[in-house]
GROMACS .gro file of C-alpha atoms in nm:
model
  216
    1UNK     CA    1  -7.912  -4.777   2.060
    2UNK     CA    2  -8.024  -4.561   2.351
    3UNK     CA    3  -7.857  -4.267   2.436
    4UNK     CA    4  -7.637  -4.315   2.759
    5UNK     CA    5  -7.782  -4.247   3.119
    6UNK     CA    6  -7.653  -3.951   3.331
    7UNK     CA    7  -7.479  -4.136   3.560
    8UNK     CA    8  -7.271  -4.272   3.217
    9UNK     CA    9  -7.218  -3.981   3.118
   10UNK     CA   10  -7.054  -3.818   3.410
   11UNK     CA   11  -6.829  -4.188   3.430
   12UNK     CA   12  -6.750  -4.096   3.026
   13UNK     CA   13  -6.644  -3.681   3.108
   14UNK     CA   14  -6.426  -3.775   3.396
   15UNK     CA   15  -6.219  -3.980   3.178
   16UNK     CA   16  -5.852  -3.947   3.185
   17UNK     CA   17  -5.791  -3.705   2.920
   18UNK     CA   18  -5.473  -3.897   2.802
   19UNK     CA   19  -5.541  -4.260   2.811
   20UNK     CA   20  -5.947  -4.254   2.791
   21UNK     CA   21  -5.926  -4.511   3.103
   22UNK     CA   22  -6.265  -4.523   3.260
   23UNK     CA   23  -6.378  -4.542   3.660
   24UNK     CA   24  -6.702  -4.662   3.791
   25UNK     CA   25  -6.860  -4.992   3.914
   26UNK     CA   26  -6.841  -5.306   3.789
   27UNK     CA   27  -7.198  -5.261   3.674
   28UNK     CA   28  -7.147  -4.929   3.558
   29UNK     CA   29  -6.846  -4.993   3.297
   30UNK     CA   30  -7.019  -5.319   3.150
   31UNK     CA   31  -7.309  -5.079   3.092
   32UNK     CA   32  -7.087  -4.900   2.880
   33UNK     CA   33  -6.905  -5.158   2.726
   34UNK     CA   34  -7.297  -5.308   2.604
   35UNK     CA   35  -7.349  -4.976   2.416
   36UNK     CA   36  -7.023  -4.967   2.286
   37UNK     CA   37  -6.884  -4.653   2.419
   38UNK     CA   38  -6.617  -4.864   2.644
   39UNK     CA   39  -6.409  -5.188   2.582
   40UNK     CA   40  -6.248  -5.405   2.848
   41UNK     CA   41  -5.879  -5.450   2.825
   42UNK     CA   42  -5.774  -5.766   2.738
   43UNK     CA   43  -5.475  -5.786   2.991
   44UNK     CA   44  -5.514  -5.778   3.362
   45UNK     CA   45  -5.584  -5.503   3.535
   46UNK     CA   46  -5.845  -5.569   3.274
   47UNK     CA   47  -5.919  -5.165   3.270
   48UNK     CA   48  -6.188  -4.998   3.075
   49UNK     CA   49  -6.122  -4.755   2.809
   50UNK     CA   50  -6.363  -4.535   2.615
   51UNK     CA   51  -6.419  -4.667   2.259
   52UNK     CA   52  -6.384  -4.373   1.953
   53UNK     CA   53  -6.749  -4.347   2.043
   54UNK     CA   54  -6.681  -4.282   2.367
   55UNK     CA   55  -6.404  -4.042   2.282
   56UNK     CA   56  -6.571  -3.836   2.046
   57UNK     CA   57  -6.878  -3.841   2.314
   58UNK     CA   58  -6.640  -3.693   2.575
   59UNK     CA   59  -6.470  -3.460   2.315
   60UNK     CA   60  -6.901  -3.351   2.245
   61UNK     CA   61  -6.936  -3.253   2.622
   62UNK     CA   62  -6.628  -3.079   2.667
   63UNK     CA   63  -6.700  -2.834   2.372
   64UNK     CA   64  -7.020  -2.750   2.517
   65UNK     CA   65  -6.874  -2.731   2.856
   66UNK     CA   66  -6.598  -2.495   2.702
   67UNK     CA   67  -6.620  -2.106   2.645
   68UNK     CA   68  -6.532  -1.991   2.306
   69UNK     CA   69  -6.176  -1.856   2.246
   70UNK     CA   70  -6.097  -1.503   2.480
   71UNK     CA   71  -6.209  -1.288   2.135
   72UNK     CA   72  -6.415  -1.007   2.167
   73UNK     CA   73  -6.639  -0.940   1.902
   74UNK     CA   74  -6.576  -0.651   1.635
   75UNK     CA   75  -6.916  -0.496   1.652
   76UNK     CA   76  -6.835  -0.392   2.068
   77UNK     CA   77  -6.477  -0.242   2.244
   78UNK     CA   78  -6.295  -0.504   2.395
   79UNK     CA   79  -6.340  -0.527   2.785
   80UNK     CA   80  -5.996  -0.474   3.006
   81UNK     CA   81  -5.790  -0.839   3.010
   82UNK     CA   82  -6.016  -0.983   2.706
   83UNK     CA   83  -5.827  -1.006   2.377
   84UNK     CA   84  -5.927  -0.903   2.015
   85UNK     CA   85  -5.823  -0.929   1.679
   86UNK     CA   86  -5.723  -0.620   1.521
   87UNK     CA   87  -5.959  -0.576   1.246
   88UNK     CA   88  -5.761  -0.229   1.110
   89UNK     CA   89  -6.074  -0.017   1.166
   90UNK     CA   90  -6.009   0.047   1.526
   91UNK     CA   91  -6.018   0.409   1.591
   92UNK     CA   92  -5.712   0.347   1.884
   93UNK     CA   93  -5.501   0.059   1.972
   94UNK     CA   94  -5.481  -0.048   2.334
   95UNK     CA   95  -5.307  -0.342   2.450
   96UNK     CA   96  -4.982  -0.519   2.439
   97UNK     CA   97  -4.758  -0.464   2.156
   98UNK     CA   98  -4.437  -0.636   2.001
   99UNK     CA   99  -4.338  -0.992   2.102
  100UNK     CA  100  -4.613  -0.962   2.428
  101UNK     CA  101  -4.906  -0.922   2.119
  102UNK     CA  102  -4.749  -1.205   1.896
  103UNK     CA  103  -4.748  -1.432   2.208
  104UNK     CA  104  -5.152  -1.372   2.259
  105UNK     CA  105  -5.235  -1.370   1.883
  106UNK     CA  106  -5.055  -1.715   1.869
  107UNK     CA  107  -5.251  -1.848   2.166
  108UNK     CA  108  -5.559  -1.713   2.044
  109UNK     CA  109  -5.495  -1.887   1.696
  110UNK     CA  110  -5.441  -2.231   1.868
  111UNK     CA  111  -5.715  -2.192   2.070
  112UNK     CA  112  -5.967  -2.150   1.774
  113UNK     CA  113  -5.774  -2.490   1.619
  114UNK     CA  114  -5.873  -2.678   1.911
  115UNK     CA  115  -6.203  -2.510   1.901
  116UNK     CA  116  -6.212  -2.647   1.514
  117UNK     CA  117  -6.076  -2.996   1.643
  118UNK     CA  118  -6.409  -2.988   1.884
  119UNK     CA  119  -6.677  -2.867   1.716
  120UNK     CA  120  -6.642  -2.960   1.353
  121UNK     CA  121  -6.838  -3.303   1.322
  122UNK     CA  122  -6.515  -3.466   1.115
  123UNK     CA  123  -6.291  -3.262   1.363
  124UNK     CA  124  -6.149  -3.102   1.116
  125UNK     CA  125  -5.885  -2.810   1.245
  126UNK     CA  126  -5.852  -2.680   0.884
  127UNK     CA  127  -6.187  -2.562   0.815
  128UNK     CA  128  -6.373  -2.319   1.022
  129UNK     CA  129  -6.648  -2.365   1.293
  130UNK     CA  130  -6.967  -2.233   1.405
  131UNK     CA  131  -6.839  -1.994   1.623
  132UNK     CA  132  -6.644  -1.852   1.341
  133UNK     CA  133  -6.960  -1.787   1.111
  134UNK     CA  134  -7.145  -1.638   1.405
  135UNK     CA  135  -6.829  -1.368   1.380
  136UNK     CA  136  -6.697  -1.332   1.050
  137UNK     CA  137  -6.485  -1.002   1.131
  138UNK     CA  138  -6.273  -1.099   1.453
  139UNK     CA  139  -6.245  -1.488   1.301
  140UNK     CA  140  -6.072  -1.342   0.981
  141UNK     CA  141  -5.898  -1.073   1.151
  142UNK     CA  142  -5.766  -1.333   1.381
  143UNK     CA  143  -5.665  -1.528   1.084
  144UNK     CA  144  -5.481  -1.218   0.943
  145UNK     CA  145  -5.291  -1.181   1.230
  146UNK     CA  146  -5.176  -1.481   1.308
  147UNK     CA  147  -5.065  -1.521   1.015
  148UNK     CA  148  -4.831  -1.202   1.044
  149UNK     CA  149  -4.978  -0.962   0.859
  150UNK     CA  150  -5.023  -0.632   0.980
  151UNK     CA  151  -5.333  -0.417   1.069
  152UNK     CA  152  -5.386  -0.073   0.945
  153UNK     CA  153  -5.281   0.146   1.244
  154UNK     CA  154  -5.510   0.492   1.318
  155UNK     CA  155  -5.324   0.787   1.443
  156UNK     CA  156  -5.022   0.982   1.377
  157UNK     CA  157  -4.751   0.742   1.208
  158UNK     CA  158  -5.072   0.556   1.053
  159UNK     CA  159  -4.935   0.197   0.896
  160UNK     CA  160  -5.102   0.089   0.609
  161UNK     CA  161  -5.227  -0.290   0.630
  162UNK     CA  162  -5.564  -0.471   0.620
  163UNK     CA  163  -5.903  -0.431   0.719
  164UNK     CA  164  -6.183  -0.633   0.770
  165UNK     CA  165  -6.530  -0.554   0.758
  166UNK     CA  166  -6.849  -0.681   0.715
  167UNK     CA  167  -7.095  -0.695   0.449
  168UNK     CA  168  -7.485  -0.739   0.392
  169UNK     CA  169  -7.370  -1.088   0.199
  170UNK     CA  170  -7.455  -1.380   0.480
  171UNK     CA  171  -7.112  -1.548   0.563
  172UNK     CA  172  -6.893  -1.292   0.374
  173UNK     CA  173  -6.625  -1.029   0.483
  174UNK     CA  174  -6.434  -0.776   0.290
  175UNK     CA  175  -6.085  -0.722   0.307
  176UNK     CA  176  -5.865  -0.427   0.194
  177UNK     CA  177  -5.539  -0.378   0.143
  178UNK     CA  178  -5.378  -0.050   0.012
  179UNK     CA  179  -5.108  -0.253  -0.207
  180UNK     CA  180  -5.149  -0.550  -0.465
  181UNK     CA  181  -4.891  -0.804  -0.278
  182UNK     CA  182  -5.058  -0.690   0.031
  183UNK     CA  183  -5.381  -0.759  -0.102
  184UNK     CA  184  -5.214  -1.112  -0.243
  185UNK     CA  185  -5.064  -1.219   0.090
  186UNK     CA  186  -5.429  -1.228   0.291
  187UNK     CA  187  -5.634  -1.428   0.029
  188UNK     CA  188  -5.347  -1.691   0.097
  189UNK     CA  189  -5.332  -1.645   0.423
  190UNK     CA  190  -5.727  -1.660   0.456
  191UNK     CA  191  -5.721  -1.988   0.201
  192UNK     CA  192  -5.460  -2.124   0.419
  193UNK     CA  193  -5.675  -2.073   0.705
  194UNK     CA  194  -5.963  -2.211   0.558
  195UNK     CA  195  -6.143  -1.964   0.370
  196UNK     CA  196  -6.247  -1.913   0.036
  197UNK     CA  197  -6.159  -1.613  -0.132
  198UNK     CA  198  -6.230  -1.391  -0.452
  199UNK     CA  199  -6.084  -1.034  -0.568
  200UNK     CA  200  -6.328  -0.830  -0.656
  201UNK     CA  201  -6.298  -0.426  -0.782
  202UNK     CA  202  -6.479  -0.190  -0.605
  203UNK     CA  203  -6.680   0.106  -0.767
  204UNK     CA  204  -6.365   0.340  -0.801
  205UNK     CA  205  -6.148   0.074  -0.906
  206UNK     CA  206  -5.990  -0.060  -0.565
  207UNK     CA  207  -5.926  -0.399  -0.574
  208UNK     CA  208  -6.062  -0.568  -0.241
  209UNK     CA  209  -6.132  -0.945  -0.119
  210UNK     CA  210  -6.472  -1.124  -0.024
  211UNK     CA  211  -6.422  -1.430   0.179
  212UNK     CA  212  -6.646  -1.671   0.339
  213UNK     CA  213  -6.558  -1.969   0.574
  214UNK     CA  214  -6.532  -2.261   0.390
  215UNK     CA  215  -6.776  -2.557   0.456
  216UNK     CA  216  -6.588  -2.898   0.255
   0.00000   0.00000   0.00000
């Protein structure tokens, strides 16, 4: 089957998000309907729809089309207005704190899910993407966080909690936790969020986690 023609696929991206219905000429939609991306609805107005082809051809475009979520990488300092995880290595925290943070951690979390839901080829929101193996440390830390577990905290008053950094293993971070139910409560919160976890003991005896995104 060929692959469909420019003008198609602007007709398939302006799609209504909700409904799939389809605009275009006569010839146009029939076009579609022949390479099965579109169907003709039965019932008069006798509309055109996108097909799941069609939809998942849309859903293709508009992940391209759309910026990965607002989360600046661990490796850099986060520009003004741009948010980032909070990894527990930070050397200061700036930013919003207290029900302000939980709001933006929460919309930061959904916003990887539908980022999940548009890249994965199954659209899978339970299993990590791309963009999260390109950055191991912010994707886990976001994980972490979202999932309500704190960050250590630098400073006077320091607040033991996790941190994530990275390792020379490809696809693998390391996460410590002073205390053992600490330690306990982000492998499930990582498995939970789709990672695969093992405890490990480092060379003085500290227990600490390695996890990787999982792939199945």
């Amino acid at each position: 089957m060929k692959p469909p023609t420019a003008a198609q696929r602007r007709i398939i991206e302006a799609a209504d998000p909700g409904t799939g219905r389809l605009s275009g000429s006569e010839a146009q939609l029939s076009g579609l309907v022949r390479a099965r991306l579109a169907f003709r609805h039965p019932r008069p107005p006798h509309a055109y729809f996108l097909t799941p082809a069609g939809h998942r051809l849309r859903d293709e475009a508009a992940a391209r089309s759309r910026p990965a979520p607002a989360v600046a990488p661990a490796e850099t300092a986060a520009a003004p207005g741009v948010f980032a995880a909070r990894t527990g290595t930070e050397t200061s925290v700036t930013g919003s704190e207290g029900p302000a943070r939980a709001r933006e951690v929460r919309s930061a979390w959904e916003g990887l899910v539908e980022l999940r839901r548009m890249t994965n080829p199954d659209g899978a929101r339970d299993r990590p993407c791309a963009w999260e193996r390109t950055h191991l440390v912010q994707a886990a830390a976001l994980a972490l966080e979202a999932a309500g577990l704190p960050p250590a905290r630098p400073g006077p008053g320091f607040v033991e909690g996790y941190e994530v950094l990275g390792t020379p293993q490809p696809e693998a971070v390391a996460v410590r936790e002073p205390s053992p139910d600490g330690l306990r409560a982000c492998a499930a919160a990582l498995e939970r969020a789709g990672w695969q976890v093992g405890e490990h003991a480092g060379p003085r005896g500290a227990r600490y986690l390695l996890a990787s995104p999982r792939r199945i």
